[in-house]
Coordinates of C-alpha atoms in Angstrom, one line a residue:
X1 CA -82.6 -13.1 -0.4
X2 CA -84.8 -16.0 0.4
X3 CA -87.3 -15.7 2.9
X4 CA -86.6 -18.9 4.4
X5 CA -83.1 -18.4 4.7
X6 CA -83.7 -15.2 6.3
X7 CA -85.7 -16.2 8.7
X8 CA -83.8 -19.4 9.8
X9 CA -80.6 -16.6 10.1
X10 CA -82.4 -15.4 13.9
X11 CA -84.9 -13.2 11.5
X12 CA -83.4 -9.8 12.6
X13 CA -80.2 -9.1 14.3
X14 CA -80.5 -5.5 15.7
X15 CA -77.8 -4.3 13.8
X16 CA -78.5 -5.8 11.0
X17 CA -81.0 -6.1 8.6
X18 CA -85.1 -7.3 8.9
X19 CA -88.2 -7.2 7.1
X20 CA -90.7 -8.1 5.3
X21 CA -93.6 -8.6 3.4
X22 CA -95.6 -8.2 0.2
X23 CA -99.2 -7.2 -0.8
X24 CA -102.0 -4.3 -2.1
X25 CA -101.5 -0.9 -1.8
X26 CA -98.4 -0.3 -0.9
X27 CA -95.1 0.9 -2.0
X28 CA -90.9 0.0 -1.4
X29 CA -90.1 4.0 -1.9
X30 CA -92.8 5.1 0.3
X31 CA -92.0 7.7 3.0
X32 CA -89.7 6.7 5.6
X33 CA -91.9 8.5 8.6
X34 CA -95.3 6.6 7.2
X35 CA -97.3 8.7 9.9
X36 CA -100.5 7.8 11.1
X37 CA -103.2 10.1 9.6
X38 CA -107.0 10.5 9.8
X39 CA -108.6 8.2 8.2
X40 CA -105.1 6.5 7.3
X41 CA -103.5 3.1 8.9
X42 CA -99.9 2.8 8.1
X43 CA -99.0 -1.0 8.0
X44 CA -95.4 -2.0 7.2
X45 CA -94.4 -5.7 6.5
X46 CA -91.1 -6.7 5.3
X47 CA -90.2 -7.8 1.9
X48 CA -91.1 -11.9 1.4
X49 CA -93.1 -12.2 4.7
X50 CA -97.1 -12.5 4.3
X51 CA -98.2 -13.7 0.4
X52 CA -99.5 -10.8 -2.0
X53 CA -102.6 -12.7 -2.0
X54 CA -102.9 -13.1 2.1
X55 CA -102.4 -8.7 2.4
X56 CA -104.6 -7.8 -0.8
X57 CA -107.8 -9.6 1.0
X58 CA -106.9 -8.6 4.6
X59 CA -106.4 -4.8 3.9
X60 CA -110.0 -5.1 2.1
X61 CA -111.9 -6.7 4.5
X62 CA -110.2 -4.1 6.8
X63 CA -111.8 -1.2 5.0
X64 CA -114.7 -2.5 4.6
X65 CA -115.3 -3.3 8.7
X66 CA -113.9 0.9 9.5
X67 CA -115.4 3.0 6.5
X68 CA -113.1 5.9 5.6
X69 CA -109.8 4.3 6.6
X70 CA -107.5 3.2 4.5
X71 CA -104.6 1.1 4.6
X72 CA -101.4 2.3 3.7
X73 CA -99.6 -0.9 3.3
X74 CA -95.8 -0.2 2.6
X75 CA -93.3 -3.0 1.9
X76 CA -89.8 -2.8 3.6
X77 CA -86.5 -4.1 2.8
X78 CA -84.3 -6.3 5.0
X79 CA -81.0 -3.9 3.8
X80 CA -81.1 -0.8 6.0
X81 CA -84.0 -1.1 7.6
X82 CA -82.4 -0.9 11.0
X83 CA -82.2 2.8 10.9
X84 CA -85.1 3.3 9.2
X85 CA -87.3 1.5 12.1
X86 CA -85.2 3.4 14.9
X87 CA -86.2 6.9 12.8
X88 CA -89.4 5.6 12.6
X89 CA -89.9 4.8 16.0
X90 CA -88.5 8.0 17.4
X91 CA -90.7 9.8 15.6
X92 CA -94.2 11.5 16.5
X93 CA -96.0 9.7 13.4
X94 CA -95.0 6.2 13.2
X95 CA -95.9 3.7 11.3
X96 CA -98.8 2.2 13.2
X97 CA -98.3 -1.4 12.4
X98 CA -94.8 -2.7 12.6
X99 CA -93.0 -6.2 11.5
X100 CA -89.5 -6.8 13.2
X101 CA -87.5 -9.3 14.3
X102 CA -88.0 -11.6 16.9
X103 CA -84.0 -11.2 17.9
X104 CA -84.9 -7.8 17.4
X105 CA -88.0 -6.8 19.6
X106 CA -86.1 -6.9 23.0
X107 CA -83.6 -4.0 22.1
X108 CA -86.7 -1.6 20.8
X109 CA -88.8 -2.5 23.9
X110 CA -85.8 -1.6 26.1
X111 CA -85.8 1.6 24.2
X112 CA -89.1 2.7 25.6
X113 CA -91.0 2.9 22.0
X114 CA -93.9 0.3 21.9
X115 CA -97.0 0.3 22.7
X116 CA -97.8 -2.3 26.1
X117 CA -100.0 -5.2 24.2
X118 CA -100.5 -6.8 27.5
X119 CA -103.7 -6.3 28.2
X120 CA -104.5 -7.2 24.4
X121 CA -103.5 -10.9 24.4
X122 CA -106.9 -12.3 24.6
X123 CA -108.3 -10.2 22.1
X124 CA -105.6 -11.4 20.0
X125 CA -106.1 -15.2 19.9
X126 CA -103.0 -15.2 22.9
X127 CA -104.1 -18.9 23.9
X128 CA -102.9 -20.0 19.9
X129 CA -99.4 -18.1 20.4
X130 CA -96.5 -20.1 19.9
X131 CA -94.7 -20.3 22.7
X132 CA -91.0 -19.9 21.1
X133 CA -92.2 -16.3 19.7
X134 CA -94.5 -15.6 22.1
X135 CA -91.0 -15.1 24.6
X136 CA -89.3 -12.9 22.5
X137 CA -92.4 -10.6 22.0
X138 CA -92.4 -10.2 26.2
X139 CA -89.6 -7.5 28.3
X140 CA -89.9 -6.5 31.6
X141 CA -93.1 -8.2 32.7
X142 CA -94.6 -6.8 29.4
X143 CA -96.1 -7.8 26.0
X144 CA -95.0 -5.7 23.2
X145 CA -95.0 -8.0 20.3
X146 CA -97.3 -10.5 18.8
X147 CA -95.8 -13.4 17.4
X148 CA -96.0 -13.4 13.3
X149 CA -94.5 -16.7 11.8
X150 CA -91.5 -18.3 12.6
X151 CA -89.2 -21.2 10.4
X152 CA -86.8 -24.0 11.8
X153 CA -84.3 -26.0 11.5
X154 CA -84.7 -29.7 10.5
X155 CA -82.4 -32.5 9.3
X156 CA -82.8 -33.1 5.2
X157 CA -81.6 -36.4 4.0
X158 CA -81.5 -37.9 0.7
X159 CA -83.9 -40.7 0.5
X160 CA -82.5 -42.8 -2.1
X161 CA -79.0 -42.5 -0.5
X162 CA -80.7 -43.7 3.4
X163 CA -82.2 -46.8 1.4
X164 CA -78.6 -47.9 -0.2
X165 CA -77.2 -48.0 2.8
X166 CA -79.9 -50.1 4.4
X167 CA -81.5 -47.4 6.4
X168 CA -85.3 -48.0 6.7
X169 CA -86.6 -45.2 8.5
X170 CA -85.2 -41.5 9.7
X171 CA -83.4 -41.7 13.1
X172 CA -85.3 -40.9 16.5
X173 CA -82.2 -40.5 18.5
X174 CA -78.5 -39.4 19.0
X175 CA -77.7 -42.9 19.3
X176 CA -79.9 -43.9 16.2
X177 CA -78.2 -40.7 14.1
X178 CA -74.6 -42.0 14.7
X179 CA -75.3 -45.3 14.0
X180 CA -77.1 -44.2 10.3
X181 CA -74.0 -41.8 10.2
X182 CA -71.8 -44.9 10.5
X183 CA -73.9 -47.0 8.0
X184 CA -73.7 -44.4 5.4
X185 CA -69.7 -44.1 5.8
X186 CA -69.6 -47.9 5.3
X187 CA -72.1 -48.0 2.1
X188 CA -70.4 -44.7 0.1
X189 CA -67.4 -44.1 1.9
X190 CA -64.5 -45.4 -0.6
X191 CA -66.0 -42.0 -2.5
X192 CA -63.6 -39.6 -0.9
X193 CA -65.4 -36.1 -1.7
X194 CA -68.5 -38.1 0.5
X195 CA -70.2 -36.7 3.4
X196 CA -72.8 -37.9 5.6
X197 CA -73.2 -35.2 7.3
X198 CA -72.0 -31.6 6.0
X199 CA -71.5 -30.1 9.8
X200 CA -69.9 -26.3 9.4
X201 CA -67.7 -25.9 12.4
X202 CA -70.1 -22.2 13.2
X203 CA -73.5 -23.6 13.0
X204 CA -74.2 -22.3 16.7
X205 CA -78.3 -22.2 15.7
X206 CA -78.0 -26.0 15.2
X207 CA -75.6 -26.4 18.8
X208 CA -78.8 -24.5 20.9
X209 CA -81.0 -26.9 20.0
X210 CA -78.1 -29.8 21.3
X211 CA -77.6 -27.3 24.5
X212 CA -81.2 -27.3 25.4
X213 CA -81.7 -30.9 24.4
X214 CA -79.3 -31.2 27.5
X215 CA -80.8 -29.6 29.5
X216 CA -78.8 -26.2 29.1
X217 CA -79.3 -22.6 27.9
X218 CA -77.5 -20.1 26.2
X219 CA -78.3 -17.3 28.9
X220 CA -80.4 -17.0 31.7
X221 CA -82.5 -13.7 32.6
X222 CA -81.8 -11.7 35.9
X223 CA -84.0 -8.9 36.2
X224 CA -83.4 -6.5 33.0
X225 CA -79.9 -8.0 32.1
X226 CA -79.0 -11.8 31.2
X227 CA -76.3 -13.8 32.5
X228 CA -74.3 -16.5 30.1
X229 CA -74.5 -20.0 31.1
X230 CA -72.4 -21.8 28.5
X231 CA -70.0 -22.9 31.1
X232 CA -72.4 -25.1 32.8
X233 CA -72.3 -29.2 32.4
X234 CA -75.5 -29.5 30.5
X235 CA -74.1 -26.8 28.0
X236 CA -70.7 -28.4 27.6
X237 CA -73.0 -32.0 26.7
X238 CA -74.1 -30.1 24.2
X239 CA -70.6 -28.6 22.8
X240 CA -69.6 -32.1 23.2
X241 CA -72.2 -33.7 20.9
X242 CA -71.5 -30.9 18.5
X243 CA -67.9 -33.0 18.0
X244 CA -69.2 -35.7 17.8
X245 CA -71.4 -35.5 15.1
X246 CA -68.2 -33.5 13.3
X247 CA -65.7 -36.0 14.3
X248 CA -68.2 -39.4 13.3
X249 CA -69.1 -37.4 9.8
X250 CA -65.9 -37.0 8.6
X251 CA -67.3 -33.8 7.4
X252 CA -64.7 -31.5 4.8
X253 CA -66.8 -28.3 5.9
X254 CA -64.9 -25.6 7.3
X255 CA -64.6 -25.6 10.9
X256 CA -64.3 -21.5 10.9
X257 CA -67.5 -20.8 9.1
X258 CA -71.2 -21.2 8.9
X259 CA -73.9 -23.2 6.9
X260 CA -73.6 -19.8 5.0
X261 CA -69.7 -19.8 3.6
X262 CA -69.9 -21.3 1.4
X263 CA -73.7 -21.9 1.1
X264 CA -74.2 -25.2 2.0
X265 CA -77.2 -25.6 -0.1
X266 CA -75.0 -25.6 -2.8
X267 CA -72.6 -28.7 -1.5
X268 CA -75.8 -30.2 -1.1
X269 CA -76.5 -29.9 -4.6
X270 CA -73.2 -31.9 -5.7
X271 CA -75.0 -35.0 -4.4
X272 CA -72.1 -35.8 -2.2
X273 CA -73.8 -35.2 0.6
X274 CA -76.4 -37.3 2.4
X275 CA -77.8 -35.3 5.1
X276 CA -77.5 -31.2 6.2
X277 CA -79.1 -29.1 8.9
X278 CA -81.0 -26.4 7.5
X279 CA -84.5 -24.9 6.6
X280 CA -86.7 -26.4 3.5
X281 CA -85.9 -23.3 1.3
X282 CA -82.2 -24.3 1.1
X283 CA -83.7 -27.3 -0.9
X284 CA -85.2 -25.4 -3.1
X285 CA -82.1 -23.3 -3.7
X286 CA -80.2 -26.8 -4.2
X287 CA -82.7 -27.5 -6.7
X288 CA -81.9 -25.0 -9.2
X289 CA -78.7 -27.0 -9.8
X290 CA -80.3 -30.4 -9.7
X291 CA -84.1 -30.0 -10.2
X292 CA -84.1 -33.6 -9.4
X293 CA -82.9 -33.3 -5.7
X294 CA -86.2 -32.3 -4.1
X295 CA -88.1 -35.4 -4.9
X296 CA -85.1 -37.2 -3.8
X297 CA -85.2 -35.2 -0.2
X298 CA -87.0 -35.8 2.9
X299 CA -86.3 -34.3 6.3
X300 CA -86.8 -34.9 9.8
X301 CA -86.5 -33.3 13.1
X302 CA -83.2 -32.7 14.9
X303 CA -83.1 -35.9 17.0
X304 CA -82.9 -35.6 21.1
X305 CA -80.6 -37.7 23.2
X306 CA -84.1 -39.2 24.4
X307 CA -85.2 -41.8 21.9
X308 CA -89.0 -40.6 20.1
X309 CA -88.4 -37.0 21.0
X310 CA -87.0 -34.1 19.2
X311 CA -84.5 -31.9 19.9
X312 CA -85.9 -28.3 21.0
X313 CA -85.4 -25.8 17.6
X314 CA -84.4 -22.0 17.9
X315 CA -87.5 -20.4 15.7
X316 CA -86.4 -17.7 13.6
X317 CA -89.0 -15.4 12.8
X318 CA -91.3 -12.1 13.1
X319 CA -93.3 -10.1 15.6
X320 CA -95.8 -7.3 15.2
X321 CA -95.5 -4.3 17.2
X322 CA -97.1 -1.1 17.7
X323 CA -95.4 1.9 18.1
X324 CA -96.2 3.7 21.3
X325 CA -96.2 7.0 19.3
X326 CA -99.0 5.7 16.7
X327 CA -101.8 8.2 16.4
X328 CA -104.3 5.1 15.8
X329 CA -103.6 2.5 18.3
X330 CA -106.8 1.0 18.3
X331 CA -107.2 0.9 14.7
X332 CA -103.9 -1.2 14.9
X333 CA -105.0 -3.3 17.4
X334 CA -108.1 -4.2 15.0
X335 CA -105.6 -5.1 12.3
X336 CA -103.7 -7.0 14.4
X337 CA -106.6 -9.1 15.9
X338 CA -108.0 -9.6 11.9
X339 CA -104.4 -10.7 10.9
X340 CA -103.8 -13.2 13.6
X341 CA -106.9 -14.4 13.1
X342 CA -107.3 -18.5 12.6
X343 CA -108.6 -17.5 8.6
X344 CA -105.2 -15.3 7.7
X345 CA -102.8 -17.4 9.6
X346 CA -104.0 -20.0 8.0
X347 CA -103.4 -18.5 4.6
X348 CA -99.8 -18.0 6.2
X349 CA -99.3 -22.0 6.8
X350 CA -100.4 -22.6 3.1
X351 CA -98.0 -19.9 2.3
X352 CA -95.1 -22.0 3.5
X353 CA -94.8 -20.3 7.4
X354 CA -95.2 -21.9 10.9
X355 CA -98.0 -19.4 11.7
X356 CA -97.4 -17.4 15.0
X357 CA -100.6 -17.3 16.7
X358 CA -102.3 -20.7 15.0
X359 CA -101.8 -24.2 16.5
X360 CA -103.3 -25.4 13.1
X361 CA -100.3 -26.4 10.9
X362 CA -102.4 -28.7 9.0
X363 CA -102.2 -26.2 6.0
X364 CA -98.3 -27.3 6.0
X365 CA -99.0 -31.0 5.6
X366 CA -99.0 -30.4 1.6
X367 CA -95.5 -30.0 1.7
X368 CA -93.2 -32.9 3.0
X369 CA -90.4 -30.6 4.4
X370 CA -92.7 -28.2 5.7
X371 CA -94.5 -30.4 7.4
X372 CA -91.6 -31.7 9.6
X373 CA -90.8 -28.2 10.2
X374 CA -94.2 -27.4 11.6
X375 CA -93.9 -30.9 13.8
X376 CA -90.6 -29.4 15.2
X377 CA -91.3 -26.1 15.6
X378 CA -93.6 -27.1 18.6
X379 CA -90.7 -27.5 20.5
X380 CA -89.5 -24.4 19.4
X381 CA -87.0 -21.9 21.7
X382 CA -86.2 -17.8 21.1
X383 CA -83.1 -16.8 21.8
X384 CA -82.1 -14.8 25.4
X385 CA -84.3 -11.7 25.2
X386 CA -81.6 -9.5 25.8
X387 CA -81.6 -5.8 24.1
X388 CA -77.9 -6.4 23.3
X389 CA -78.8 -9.7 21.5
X390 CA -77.9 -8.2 18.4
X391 CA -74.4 -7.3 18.8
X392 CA -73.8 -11.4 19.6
X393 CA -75.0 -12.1 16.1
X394 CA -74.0 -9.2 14.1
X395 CA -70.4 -8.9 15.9
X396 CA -67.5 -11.3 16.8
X397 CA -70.1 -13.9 18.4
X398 CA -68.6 -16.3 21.3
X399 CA -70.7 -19.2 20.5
X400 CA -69.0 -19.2 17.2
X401 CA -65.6 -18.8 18.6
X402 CA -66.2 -21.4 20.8
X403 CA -67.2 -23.9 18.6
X404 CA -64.1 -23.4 16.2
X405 CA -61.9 -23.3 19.1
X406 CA -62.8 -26.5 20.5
X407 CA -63.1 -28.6 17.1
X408 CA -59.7 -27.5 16.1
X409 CA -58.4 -28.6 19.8
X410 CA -57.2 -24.7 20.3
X411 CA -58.9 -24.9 23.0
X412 CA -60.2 -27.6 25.9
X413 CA -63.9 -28.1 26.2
X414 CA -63.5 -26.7 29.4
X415 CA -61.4 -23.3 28.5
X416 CA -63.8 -23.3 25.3
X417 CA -66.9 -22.8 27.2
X418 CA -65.7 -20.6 29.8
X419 CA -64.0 -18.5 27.8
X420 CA -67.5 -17.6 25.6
X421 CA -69.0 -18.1 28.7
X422 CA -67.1 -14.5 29.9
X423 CA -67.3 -12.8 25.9
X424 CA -71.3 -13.6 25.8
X425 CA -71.7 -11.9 29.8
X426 CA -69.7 -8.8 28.1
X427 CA -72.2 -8.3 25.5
X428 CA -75.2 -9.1 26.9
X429 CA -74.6 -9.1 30.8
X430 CA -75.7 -5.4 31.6

């Protein structure tokens, strides 16, 4: 699977898959354990993460600055590698270096197995961290993961179709978004298989970002355990511009799925459809049915109820952790500090990631969707860093529920809201 798309999915439910990377040196059927040895760094990245060129030149100039160590860099796969970290991680030779999830880091640091980064931040270029990652890395007044790279959600329209119907320029608001909505019914609407907006009825990633935009949450922290707050007014403004973007659009996707039944990459690729919210890579995916669609694309960010502002994003993406097992902790921390450095997160940006300790997204610009993603990840959020995240997005997740529920008028806004509202606190509450 695409990395894009994999990291725009939350990046690594803890019951499901996460991953990572590709490079020098290392191999997909190396051991499971990967123990820290003399003389030996164990790095593991997941499958699609970090370019081959970006790890081939970081694991040299590693060796070369700690004669007689060498780097055994070992590249996971997203399918099964749930168990295989929790193995790992119990283990008495660990890995040393460690991608995961940013969904995912909560539930291992609750489990008592990373190293404390705290007092490391500095050292690791902490003023550069992105602050959407930078949350999920932290549990119970600690630091135990360094934020990697994260991807976005932005809004991709079709050009040529926003300039038939008279539209001169993306929208900057709700307001400005409904009224191009309405514009584009008027221009192609007599085309019944039309859609202005393809809105699946479970897109709960794209609903944070209208929850927060009003001033809501998803959950708020008490201590150790999280309490749901998706009964509260600013949440429900959020729920409620959800059906209204449905109900304006006319949209034929299903109101009990995802972006991801069916693939809406692929409607987009049928040309009947002038705008979707999603990550650049689902472009490229559309592309391989119409070539032709990407120049025809452009994007921008999810607009805010407040005219000139964006919405706030949920960043999917990685952390790096240590294990608090590793033999070589230092020698990790010295990889960590040369890969977040401003040179290979760089190389990460011109690799087609929002880099996770760089404020520099300039290496994006060269890419016209990336580039908007980079602009909006600045106002990016993580989701509630609860252990028991997981099970919400791996199991029968309320905020999904809710949302069909309430645009099939099963439910009221009101019994909608408070009845995830009571689901989410079982799951995550304790």
């Amino acid at each position: 699977m695409k990395r894009w798309l994999k990291l725009a999915a939350g990046a690594a439910a803890i019951t499901l898959a996460t991953a990572g990377c590709a490079g020098s040196g290392g191999s997909e059927n190396a051991s499971s354990a990967g123990g820290a040895q003399d003389g030996k760094l164990t790095v593991w990245l997941m499958t699609g993460s970090a370019p081959d060129s970006l790890t081939a030149a970081l694991n040299k100039e590693f060796e070369a600055a700690h004669p007689g160590v060498k780097v055994d860099y070992q590249i996971q796969q997203w399918n099964g590698i749930q168990q295989k970290l929790t193995t790992a991680l119990a283990s008495d030779t660990p890995p040393d270096v460690i991608e995961v999830g940013n969904t995912q880091t909560p539930a291992f640091a609750a489990q008592g197995v990373l190293a404390d980064l705290s007092g490391d931040v500095n050292n690791l270029n902490g003023g550069q961290w992105l602050a959407g990652l930078k949350a999920s890395g932290q549990y119970d007044g600690k630091t135990v993961g360094v934020p990697f790279y994260a991807a976005n959600r932005v809004v991709m329209y079709r050009k040529d179709m926003f300039e038939q119907a008279g539209i001169t320029q993306p929208p900057a608001s709700n307001d400005e978004w409904l009224a191009d909505i309405a514009k584009l019914k008027t221009k192609f609407g007599s085309d019944p298989q039309f859609q202005p907006l393809y809105m699946p009825g479970q897109n709960w990633y794209a609903l944070s970002s209208f929850i927060w935009d009003n001033g809501g949450d998803i959950a708020k922290g008490e201590g150790k355990s999280f309490k749901s707050s998706l009964n509260t007014p600013e949440a429900k403004a959020g729920l409620e511009f959800y059906k209204k973007l449905v109900d304006s659009s006319g949209t034929t996707a299903p109101k009990d799925n995802d972006e991801a039944t069916p693939q809406q990459a692929g409607i987009y690729a049928a040309g009947k459809v002038a705008m979707f919210i999603g990550t650049p890579n689902e472009v490229a995916t559309a592309a391989k049915t119409d070539p032709g669609i990407t120049a025809k694309t452009g994007a921008f960010p999810i607009p805010s109820k407040t005219a000139g502002q964006g919405a706030p994003v949920f960043l999917g993406g990685s952390n790096l952790v240590v294990p608090l097992n590793s033999k070589h902790q230092d020698l990790a921390k010295d990889y960590l500090k040369l890969l977040t450095s401003t040179k290979y997160m760089t190389q990460l940006a011109a690799g087609g990631y929002v880099p996770g300790t760089s404020t520099d997204l300039s290496a994006l610009d060269k890419d016209p969707l990336g580039s908007v993603m980079a602009k909006a990840s600045k106002t990016g959020h993580a989701m509630p860093a609860s252990p028991k995240w997981g099970e919400v997005e791996s199991g029968q997740n309320p905020l999904k529920d809710m949302l069909t529920a309430y645009l099939t008028g099963k439910k009221t806004l009101d019994q909608a809201a408070a009845d995830a509202n009571t689901a989410l606190d079982k799951i995550i509450g304790g």
